[in-house]
mmCIF file of C-alpha atoms in Angstrom:
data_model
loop_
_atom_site.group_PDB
_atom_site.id
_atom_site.type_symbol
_atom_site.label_atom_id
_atom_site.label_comp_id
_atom_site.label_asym_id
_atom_site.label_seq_id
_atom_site.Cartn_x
_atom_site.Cartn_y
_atom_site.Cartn_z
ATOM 1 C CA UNK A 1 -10.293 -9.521 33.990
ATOM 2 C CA UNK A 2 -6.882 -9.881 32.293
ATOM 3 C CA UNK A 3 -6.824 -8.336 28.789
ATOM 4 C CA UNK A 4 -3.776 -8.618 26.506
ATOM 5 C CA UNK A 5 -2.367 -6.042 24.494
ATOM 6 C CA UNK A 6 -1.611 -7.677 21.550
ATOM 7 C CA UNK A 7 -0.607 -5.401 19.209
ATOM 8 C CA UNK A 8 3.512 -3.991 19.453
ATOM 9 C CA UNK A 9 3.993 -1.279 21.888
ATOM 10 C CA UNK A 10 5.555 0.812 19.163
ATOM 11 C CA UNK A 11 2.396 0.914 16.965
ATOM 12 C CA UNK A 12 -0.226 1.661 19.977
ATOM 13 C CA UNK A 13 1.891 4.728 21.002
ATOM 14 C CA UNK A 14 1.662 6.468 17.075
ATOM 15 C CA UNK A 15 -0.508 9.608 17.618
ATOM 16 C CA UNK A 16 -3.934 8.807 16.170
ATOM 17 C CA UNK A 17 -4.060 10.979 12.650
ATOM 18 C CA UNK A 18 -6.478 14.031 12.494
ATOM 19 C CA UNK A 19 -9.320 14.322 9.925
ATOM 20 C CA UNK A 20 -11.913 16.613 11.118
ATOM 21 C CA UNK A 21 -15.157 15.269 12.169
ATOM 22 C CA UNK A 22 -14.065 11.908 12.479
ATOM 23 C CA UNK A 23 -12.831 9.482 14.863
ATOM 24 C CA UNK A 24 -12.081 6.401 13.212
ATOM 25 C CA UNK A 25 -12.144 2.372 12.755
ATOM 26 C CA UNK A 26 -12.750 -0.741 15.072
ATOM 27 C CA UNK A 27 -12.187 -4.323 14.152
ATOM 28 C CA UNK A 28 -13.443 -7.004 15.879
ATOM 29 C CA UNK A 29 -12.229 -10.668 15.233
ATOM 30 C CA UNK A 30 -12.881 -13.966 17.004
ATOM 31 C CA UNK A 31 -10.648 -16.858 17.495
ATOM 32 C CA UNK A 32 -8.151 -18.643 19.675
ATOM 33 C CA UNK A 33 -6.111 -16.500 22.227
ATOM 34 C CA UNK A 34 -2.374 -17.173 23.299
ATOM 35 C CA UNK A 35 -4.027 -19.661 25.674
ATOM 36 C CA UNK A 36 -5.987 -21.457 23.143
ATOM 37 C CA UNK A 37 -8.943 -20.088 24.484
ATOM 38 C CA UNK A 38 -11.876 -19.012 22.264
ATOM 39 C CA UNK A 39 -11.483 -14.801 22.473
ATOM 40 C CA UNK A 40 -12.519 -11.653 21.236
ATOM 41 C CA UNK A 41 -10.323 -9.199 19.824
ATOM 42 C CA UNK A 42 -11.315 -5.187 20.037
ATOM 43 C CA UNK A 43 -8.793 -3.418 17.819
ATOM 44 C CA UNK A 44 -9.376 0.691 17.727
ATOM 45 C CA UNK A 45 -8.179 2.399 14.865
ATOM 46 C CA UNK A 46 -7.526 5.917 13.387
ATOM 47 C CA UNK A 47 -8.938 7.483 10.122
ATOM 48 C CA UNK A 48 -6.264 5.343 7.795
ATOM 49 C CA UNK A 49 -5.778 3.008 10.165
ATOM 50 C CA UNK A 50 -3.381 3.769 12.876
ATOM 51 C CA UNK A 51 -3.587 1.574 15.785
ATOM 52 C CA UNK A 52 -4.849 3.339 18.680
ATOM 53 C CA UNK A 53 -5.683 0.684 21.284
ATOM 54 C CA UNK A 54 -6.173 -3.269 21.539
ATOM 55 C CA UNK A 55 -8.042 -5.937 23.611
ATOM 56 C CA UNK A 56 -7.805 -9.327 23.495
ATOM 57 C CA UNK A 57 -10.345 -10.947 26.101
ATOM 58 C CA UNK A 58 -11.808 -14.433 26.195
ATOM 59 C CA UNK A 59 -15.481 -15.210 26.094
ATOM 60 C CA UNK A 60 -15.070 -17.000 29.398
ATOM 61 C CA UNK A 61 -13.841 -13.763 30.993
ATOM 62 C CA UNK A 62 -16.597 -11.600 29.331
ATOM 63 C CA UNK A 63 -19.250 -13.968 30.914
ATOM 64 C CA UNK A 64 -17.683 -13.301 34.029
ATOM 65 C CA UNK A 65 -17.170 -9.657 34.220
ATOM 66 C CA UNK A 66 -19.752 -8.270 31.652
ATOM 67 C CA UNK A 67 -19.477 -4.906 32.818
ATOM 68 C CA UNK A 68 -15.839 -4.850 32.135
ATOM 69 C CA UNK A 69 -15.982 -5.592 28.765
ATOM 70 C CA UNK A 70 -18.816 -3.019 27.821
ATOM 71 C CA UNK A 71 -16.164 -0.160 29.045
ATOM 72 C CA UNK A 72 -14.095 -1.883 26.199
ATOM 73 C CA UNK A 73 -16.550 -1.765 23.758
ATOM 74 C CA UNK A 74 -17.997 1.530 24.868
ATOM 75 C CA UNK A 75 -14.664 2.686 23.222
ATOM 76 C CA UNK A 76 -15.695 2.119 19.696
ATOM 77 C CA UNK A 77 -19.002 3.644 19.596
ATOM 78 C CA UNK A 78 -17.875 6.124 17.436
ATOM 79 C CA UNK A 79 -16.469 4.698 14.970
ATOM 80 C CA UNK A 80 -17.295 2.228 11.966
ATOM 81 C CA UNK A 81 -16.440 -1.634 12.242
ATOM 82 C CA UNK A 82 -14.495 -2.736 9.290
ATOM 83 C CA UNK A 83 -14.078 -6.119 8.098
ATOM 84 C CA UNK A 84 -13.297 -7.878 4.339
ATOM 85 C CA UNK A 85 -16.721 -8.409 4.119
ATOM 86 C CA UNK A 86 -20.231 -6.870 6.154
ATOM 87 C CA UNK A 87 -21.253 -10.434 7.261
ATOM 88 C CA UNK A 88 -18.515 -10.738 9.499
ATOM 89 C CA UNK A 89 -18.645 -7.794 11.719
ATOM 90 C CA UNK A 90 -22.702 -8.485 11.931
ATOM 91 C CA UNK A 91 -21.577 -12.165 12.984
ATOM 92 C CA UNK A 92 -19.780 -10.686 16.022
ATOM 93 C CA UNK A 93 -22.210 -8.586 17.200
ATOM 94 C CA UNK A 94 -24.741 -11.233 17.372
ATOM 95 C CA UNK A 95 -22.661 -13.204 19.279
ATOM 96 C CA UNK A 96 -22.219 -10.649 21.929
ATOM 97 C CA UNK A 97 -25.687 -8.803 21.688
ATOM 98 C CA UNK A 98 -26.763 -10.680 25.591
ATOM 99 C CA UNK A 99 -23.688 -8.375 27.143
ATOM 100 C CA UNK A 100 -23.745 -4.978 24.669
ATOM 101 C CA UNK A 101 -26.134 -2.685 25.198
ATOM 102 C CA UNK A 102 -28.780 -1.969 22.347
ATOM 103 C CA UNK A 103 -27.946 1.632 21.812
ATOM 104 C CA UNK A 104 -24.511 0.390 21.429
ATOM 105 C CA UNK A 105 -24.966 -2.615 18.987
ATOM 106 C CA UNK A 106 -27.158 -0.714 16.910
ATOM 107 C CA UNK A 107 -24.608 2.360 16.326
ATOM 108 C CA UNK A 108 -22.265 -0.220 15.241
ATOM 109 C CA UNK A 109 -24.394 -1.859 13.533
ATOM 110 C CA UNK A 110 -25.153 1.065 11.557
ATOM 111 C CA UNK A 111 -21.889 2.116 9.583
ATOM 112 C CA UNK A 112 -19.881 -0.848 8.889
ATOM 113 C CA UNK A 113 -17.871 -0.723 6.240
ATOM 114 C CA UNK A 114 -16.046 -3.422 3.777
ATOM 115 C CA UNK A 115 -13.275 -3.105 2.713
ATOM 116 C CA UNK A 116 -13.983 -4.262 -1.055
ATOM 117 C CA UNK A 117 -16.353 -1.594 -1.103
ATOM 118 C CA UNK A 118 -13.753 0.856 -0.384
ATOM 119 C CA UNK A 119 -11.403 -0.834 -2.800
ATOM 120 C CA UNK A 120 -14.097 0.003 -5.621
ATOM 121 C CA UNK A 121 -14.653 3.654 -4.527
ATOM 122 C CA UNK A 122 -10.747 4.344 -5.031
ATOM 123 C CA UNK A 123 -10.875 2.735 -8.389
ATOM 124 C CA UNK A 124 -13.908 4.458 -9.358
ATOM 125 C CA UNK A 125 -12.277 7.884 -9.001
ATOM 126 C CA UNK A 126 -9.245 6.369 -10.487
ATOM 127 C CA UNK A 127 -11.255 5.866 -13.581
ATOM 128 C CA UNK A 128 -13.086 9.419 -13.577
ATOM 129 C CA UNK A 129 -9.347 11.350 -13.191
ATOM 130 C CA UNK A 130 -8.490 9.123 -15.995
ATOM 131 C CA UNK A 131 -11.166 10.146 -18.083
ATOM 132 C CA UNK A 132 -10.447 13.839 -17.182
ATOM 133 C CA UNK A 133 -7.202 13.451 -18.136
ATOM 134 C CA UNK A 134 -8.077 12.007 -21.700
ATOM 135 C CA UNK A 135 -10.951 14.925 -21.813
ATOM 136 C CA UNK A 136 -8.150 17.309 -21.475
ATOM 137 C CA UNK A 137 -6.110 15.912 -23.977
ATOM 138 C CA UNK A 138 -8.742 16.240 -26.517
ATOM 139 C CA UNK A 139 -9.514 19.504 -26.235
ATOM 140 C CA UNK A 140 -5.620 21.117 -26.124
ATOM 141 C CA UNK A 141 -4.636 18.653 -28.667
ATOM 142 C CA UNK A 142 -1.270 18.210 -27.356
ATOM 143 C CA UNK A 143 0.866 14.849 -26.241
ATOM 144 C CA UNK A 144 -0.067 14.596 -22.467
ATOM 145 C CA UNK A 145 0.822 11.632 -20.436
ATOM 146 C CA UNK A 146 -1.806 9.304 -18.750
ATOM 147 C CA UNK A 147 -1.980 9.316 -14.757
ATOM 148 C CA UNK A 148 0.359 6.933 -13.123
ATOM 149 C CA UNK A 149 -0.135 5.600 -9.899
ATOM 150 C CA UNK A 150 2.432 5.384 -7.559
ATOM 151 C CA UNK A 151 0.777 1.774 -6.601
ATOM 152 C CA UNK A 152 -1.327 -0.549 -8.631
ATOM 153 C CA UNK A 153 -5.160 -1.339 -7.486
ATOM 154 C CA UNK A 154 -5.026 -4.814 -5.675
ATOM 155 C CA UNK A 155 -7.815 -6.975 -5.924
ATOM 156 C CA UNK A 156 -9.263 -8.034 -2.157
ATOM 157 C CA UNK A 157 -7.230 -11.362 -2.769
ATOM 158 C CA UNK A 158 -3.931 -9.686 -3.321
ATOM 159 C CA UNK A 159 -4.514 -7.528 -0.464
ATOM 160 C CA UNK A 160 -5.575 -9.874 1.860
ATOM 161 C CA UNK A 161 -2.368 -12.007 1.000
ATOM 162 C CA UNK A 162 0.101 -9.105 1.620
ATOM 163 C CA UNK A 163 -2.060 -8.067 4.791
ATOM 164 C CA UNK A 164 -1.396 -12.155 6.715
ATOM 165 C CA UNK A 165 1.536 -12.978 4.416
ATOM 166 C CA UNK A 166 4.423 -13.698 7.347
ATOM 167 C CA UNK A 167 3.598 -10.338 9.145
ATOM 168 C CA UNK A 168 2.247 -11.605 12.524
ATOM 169 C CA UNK A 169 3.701 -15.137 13.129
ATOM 170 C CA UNK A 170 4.069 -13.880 16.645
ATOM 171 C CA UNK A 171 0.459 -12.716 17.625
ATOM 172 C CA UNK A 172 -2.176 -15.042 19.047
ATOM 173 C CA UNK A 173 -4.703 -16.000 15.807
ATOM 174 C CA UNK A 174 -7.491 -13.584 16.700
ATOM 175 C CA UNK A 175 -4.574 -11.346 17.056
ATOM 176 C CA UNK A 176 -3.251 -12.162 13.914
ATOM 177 C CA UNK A 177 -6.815 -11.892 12.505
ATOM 178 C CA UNK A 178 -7.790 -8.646 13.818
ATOM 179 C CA UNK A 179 -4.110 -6.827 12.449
ATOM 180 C CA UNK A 180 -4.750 -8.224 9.181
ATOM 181 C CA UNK A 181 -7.613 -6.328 8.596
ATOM 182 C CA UNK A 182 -5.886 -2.968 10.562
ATOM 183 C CA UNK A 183 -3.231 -3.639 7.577
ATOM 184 C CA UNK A 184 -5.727 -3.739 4.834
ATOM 185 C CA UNK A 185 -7.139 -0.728 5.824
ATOM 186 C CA UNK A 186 -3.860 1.113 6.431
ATOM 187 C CA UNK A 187 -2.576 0.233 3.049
ATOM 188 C CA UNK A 188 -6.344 1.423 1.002
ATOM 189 C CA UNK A 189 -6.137 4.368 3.014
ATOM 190 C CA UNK A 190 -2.638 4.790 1.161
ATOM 191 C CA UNK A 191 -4.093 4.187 -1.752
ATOM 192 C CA UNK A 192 -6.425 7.155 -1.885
ATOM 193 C CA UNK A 193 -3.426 9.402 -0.944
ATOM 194 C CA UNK A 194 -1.677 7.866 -3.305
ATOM 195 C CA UNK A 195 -4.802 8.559 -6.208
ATOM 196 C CA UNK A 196 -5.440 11.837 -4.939
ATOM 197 C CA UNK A 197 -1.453 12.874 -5.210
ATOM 198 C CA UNK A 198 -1.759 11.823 -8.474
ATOM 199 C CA UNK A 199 -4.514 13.917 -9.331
ATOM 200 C CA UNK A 200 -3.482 17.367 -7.593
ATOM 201 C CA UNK A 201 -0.053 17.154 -9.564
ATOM 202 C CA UNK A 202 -1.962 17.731 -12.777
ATOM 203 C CA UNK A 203 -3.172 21.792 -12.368
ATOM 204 C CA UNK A 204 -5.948 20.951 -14.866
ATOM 205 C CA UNK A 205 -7.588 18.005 -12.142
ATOM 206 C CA UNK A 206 -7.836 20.428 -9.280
ATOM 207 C CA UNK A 207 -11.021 21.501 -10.659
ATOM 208 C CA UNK A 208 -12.225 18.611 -9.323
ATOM 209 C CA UNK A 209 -11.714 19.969 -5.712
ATOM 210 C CA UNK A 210 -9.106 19.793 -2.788
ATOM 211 C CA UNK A 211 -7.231 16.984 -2.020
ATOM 212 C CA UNK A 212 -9.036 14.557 1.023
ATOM 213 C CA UNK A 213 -7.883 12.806 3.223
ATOM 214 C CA UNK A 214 -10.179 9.486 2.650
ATOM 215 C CA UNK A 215 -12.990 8.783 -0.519
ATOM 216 C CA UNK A 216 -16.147 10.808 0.228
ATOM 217 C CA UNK A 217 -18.180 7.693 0.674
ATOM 218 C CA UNK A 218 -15.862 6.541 2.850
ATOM 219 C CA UNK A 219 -15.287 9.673 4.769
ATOM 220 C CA UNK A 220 -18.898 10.243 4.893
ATOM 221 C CA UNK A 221 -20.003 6.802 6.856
ATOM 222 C CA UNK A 222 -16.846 7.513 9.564
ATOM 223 C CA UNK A 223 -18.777 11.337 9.835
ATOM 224 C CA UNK A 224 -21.663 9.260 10.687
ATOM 225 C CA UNK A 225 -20.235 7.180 12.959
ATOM 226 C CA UNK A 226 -18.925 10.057 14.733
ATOM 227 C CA UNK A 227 -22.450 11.665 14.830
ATOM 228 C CA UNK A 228 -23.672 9.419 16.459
ATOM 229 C CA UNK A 229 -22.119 9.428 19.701
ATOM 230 C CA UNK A 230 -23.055 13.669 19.527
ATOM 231 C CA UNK A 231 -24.956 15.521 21.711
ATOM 232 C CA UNK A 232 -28.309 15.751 20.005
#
């Protein structure tokens, strides 16, 4: 079986970050390979999204050599499929639920994440240190500036534009498709750093506990995900 690399050589060879207790991301996409054929690509990714492998393999291929293909996926099964939306992810797995094992598909199944939802988290918090912020100003009584955030909260259309916009003319389309979505999540996952560097600068917010590396909802479904694979 012949399976494509499709992501640059220079972004596969980052070192995968280190959050404890967690292993990452996968993406799945469908769509036309370099070849025009109808493929499935396997995209592995870090904690904030850090490429750290990539498989592009046709359908054709995977009915030919299943067994290949489940060592592929069998790479994943700790961590949570993320998509723009929890449809699409589910979509996939249906489609290859005759060559994935059970105990697989249903780990995966089990922690997908969108990333909308984690969109909404970040701006959730960003609302609550606001409010602290204002809380505090009441009570000294004294001119204190509002937080300012080193980048704006984009809705999922913004992001999604900046994610395709000219960045992969290169790639095959489920290529294209599946590095998107590793660029979404790359740039949220800068976006909570972002919030949270915001909020430790203020001595008065660290109340509200040390700085993490990733929204506890967030952080808490890729625990999960990691469980999962653990001895029990």
């Amino acid at each position: 079986m012949s399976i494509g690399i499709e992501a640059p050589e220079n972004e596969l060879s980052i070192p995968i970050e280190y959050v404890p207790g967690v292993r990452g991301h996968a993406v799945l996409a469908v769509g036309p390979d370099n070849a025009g054929s109808d493929a499935l690509a396997v995209w592995r990714l870090g904690p904030t999204g850090l490429a750290g492998g990539a498989w592009v393999v046709p359908f054709d291929e995977i009915e030919r050599d299943p067994e290949q293909f489940r060592r592929i996926m069998w790479n994943v099964q700790d961590r949570c499929l993320i998509d723009w939306d929890r449809q699409t992810p589910v979509a996939v797995l249906a489609r290859i639920a005759d060559v994935v094992p059970a105990e697989l598909l249903s780990r995966l199944a089990d922690t997908i994440l969108s990333i909308p939802e984690l969109l909404e988290e970040i701006s959730t918090h960003r609302s609550t240190y606001s409010t602290a912020v204002a809380q505090h100003r009441a009570r000294v009584k004294s001119k204190i500036a509002p937080l300012a955030w080193a980048t704006p909260m984009p809705d999922q259309e913004h992001l999604g534009a900046w994610a395709i916009k000219d960045r992969f003319a290169s790639a095959s389309p489920v290529a294209a498709t599946a590095l998107a979505v590793t660029a979404a999540v790359a740039r949220t996952a800068q976006l909570w750093q972002d919030t949270e560097q915001a909020r430790y600068r203020r001595t008065y917010l660290r109340s509200l506990g040390e700085p993490q590396p990733l929204p506890p909802l967030w952080l808490a479904q890729l625990r999960k995900a990691a469980r999962s694979n653990s001895p029990a």
